[in-house]
PDB file of C-alpha atoms in Angstrom:
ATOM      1  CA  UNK A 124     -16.082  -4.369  -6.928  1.00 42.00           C
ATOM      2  CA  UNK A 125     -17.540  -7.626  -8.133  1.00 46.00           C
ATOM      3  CA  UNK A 126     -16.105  -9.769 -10.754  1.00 50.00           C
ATOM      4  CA  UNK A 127     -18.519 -10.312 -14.477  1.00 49.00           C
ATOM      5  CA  UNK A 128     -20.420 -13.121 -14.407  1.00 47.00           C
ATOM      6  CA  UNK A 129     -19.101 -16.401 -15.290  1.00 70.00           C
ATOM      7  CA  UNK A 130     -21.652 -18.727 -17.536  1.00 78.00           C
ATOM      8  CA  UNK A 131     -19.962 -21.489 -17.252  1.00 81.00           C
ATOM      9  CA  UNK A 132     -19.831 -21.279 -13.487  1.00 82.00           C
ATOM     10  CA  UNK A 133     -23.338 -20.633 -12.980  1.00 85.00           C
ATOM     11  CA  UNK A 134     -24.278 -23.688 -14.922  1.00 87.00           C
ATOM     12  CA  UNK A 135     -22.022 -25.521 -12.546  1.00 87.00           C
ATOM     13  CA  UNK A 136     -23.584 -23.783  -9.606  1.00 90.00           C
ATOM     14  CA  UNK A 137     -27.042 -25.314 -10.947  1.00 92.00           C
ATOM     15  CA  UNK A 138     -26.025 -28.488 -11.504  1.00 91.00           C
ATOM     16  CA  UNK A 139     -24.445 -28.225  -7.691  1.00 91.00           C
ATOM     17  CA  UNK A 140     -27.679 -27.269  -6.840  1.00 93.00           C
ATOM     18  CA  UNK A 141     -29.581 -30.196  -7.832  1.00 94.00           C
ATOM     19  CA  UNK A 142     -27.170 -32.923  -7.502  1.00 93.00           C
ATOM     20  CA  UNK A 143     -26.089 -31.977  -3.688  1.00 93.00           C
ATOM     21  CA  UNK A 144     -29.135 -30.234  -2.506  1.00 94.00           C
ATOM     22  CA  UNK A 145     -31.773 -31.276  -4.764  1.00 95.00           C
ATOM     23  CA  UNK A 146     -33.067 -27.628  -5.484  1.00 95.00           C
ATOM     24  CA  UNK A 147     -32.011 -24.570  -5.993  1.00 95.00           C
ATOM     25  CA  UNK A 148     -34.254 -23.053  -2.698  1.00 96.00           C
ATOM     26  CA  UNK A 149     -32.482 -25.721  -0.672  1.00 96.00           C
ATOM     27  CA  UNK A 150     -28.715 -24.221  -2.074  1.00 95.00           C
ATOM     28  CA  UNK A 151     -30.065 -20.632  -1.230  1.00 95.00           C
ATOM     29  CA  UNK A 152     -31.006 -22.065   2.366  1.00 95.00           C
ATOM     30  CA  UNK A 153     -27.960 -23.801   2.939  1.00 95.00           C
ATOM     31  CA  UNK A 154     -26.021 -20.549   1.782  1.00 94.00           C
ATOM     32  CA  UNK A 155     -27.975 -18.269   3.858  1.00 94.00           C
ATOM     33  CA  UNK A 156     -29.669 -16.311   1.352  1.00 94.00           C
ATOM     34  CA  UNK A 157     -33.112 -15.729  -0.338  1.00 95.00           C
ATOM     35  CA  UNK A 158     -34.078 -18.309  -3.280  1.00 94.00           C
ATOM     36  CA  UNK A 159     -34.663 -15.085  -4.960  1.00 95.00           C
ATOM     37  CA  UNK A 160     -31.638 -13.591  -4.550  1.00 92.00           C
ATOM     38  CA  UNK A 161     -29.680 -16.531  -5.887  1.00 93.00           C
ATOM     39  CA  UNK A 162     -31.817 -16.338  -8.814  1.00 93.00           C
ATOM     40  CA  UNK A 163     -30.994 -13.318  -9.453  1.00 92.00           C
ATOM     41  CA  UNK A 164     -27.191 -14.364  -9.637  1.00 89.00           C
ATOM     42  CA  UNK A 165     -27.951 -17.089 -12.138  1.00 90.00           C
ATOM     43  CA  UNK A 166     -29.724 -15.538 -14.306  1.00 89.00           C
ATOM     44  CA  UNK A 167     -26.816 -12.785 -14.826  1.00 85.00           C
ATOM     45  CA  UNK A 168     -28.979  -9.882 -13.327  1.00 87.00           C
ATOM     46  CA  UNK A 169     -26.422  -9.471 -10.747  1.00 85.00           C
ATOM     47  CA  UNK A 170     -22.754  -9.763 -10.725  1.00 81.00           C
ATOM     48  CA  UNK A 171     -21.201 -12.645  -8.237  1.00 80.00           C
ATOM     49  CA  UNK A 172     -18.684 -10.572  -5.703  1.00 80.00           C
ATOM     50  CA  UNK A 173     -16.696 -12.200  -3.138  1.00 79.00           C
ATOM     51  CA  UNK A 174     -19.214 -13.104  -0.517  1.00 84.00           C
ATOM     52  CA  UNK A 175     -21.324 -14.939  -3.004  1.00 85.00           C
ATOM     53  CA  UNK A 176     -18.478 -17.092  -3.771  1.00 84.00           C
ATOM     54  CA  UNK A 177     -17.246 -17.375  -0.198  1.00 84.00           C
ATOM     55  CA  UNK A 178     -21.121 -18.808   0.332  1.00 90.00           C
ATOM     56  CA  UNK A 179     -20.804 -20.838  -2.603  1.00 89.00           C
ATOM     57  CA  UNK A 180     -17.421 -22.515  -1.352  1.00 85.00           C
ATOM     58  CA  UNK A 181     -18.697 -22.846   2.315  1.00 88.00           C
ATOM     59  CA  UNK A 182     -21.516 -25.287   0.955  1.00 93.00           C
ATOM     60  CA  UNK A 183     -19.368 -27.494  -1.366  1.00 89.00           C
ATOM     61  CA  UNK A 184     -19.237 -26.047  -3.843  1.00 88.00           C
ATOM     62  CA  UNK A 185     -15.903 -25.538  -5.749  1.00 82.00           C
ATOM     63  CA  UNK A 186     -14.856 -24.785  -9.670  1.00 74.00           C
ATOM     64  CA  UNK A 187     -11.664 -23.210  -9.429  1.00 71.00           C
ATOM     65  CA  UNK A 188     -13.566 -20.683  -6.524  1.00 67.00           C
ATOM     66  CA  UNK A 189     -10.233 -19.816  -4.610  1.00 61.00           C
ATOM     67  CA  UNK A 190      -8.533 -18.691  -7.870  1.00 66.00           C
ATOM     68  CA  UNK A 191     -11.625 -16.997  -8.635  1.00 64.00           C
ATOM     69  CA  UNK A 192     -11.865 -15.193  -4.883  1.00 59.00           C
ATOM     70  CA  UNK A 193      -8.103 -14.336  -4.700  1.00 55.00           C
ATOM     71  CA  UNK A 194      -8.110 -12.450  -8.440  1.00 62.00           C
ATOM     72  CA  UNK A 195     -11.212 -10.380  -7.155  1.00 60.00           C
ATOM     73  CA  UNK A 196      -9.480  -9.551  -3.923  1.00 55.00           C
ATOM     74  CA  UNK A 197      -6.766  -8.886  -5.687  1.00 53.00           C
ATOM     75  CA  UNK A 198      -8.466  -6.354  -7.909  1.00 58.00           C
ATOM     76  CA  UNK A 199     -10.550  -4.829  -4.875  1.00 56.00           C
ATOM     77  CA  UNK A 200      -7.753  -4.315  -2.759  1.00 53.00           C
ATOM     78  CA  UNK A 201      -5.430  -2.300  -6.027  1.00 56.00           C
ATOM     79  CA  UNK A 202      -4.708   1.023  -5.962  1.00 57.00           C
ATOM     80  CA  UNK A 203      -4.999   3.543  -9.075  1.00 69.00           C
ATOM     81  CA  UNK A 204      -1.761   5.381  -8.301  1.00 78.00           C
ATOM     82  CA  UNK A 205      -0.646   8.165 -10.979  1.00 85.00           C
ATOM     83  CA  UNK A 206       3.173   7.355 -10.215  1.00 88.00           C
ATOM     84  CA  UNK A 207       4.040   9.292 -14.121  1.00 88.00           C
ATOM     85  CA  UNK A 208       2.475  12.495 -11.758  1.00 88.00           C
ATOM     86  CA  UNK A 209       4.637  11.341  -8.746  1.00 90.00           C
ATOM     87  CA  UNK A 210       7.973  11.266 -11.322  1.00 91.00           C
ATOM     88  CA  UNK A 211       7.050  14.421 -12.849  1.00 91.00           C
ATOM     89  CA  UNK A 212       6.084  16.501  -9.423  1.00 90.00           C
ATOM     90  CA  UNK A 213       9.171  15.452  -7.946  1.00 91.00           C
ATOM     91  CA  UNK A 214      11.314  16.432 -10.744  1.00 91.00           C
ATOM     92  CA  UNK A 215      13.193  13.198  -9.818  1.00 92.00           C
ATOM     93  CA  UNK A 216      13.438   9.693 -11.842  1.00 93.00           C
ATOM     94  CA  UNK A 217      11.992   6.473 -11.525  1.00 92.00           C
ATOM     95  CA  UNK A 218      14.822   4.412 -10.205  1.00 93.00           C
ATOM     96  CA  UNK A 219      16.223   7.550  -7.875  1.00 94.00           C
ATOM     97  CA  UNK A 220      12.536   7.968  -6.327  1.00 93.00           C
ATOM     98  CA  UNK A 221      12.432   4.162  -5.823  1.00 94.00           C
ATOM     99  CA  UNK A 222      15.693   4.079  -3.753  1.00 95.00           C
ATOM    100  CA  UNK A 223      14.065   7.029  -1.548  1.00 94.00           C
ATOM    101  CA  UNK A 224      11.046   4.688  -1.052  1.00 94.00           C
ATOM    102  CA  UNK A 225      13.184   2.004  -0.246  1.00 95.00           C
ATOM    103  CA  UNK A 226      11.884  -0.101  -2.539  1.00 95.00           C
ATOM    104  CA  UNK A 227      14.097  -1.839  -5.499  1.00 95.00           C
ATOM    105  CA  UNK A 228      13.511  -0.334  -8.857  1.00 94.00           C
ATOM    106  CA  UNK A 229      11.940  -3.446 -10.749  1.00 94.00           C
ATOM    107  CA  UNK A 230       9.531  -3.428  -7.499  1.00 93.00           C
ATOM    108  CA  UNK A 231       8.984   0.592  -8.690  1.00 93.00           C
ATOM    109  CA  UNK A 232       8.288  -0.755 -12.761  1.00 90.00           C
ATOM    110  CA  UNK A 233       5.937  -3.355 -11.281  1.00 87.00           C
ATOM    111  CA  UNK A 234       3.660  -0.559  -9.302  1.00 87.00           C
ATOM    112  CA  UNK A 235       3.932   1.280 -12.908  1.00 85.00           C
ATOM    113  CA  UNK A 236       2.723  -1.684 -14.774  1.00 81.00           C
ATOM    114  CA  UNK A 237      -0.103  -2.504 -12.258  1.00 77.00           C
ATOM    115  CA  UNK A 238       1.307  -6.187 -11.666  1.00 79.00           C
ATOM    116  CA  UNK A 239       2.323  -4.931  -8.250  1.00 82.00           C
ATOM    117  CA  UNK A 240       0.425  -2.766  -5.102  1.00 82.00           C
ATOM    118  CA  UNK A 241       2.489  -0.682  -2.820  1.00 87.00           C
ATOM    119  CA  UNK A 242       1.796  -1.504   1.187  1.00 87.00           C
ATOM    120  CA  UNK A 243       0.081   1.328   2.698  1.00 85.00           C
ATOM    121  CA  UNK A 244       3.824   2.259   4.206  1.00 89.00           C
ATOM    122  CA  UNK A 245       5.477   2.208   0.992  1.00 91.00           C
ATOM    123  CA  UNK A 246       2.779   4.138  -0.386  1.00 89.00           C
ATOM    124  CA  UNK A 247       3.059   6.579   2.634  1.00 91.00           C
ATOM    125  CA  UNK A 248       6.926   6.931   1.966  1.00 93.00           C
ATOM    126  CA  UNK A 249       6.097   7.819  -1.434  1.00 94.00           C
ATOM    127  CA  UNK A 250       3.904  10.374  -0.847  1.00 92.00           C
ATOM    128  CA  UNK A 251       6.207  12.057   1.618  1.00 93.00           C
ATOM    129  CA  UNK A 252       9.034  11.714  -0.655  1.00 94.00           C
ATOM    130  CA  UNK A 253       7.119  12.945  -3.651  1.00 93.00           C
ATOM    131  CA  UNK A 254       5.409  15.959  -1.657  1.00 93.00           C
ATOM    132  CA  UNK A 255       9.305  16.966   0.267  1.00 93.00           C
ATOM    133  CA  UNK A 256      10.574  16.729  -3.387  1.00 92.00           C
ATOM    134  CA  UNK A 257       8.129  19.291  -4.842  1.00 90.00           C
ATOM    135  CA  UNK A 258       8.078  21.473  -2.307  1.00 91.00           C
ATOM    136  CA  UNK A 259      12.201  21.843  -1.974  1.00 88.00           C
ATOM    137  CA  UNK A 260      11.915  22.556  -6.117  1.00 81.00           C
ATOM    138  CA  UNK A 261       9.590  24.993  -5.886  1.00 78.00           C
ATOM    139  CA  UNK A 262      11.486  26.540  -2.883  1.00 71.00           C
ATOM    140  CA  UNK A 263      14.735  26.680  -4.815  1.00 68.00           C
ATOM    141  CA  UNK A 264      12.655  28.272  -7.690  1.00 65.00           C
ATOM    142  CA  UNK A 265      11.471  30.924  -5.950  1.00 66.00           C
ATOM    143  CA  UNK A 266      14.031  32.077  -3.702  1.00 62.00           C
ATOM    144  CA  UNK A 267      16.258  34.194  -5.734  1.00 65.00           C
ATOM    145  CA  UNK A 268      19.949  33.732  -5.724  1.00 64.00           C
ATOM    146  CA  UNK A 269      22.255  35.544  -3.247  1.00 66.00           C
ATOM    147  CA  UNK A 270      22.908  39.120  -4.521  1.00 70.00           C
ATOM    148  CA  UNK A 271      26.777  39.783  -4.443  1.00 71.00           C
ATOM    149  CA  UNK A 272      28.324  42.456  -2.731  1.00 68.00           C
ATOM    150  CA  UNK A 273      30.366  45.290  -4.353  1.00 65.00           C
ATOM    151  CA  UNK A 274      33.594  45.279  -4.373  1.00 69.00           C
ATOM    152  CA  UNK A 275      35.175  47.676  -1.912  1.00 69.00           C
ATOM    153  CA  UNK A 276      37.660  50.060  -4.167  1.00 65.00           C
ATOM    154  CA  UNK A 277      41.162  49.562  -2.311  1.00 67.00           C
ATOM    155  CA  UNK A 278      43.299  52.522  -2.291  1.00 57.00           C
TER     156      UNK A 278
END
């Protein structure tokens, strides 16, 4: 995933260019990278992703870059998770599902909002939780319910 392109940053990158390097060929070669390439990145035709930046800050260069590296990590490393679908398959609320994570029920809202990721364990609990859940519903659904013996007539 790459983060949109920042005008005002790319400006700054040229002016960078010039005043540190003297060119923008010499900031490709100092970055590692084909003058063409970083063309293409300044004029918008391609969208600046983490390793560009990580280049970019590794010559000098730096306009709020670790803010702008850490939000697109960030957003790369997020997971989509359909937790409504996880609450609805286990037949079991939000808070109650939390506490069988092991997790605190604001951390639970915070997953829901997309403020907050699960680790991969938490998000391994969950699944296990969610899946045991569904299938122990669906088991009690479908077995049918003791049948009761007649009553033996007493003489």
């Amino acid at each position: 995933m790459s983060i949109g392109n920042n005008e005002k940053m790319l400006e700054n990158v040229r002016k960078f260019a010039f005043s540190r390097f003297g060119s923008l060929k010499e900031l490709a070669d100092a970055m590692g990278i084909k003058p063409q390439n970083l063309n293409t990145y300044l004029q918008g035709k391609v969208k600046i992703g983490p390793k560009f930046l990580k280049r970019l800050k590794n010559v000098g260069f730096n306009d709020n870059i670790d803010d702008v590296i850490l939000q697109n990590v960030i957003k790369e490393n997020s997971v989509n998770i359909d937790l409504a679908g996880a609450i609805e398959l286990s037949n079991t609320p939000a808070s109650r599902l939390a506490q069988l994570v092991g997790v605190s029920p604001a951390t639970f809202t915070a997953w829901q909002n997309g403020t907050a990721t699960p680790t991969v364990e938490e998000l391994s609990r969950l699944f296990n939780q969610v899946v045991a859940l569904a299938l122990s519903s669906r088991h009690a659904a479908t077995t049918p319910p003791p049948k009761e013996e007649p009553q033996k007539a007493t003489g």
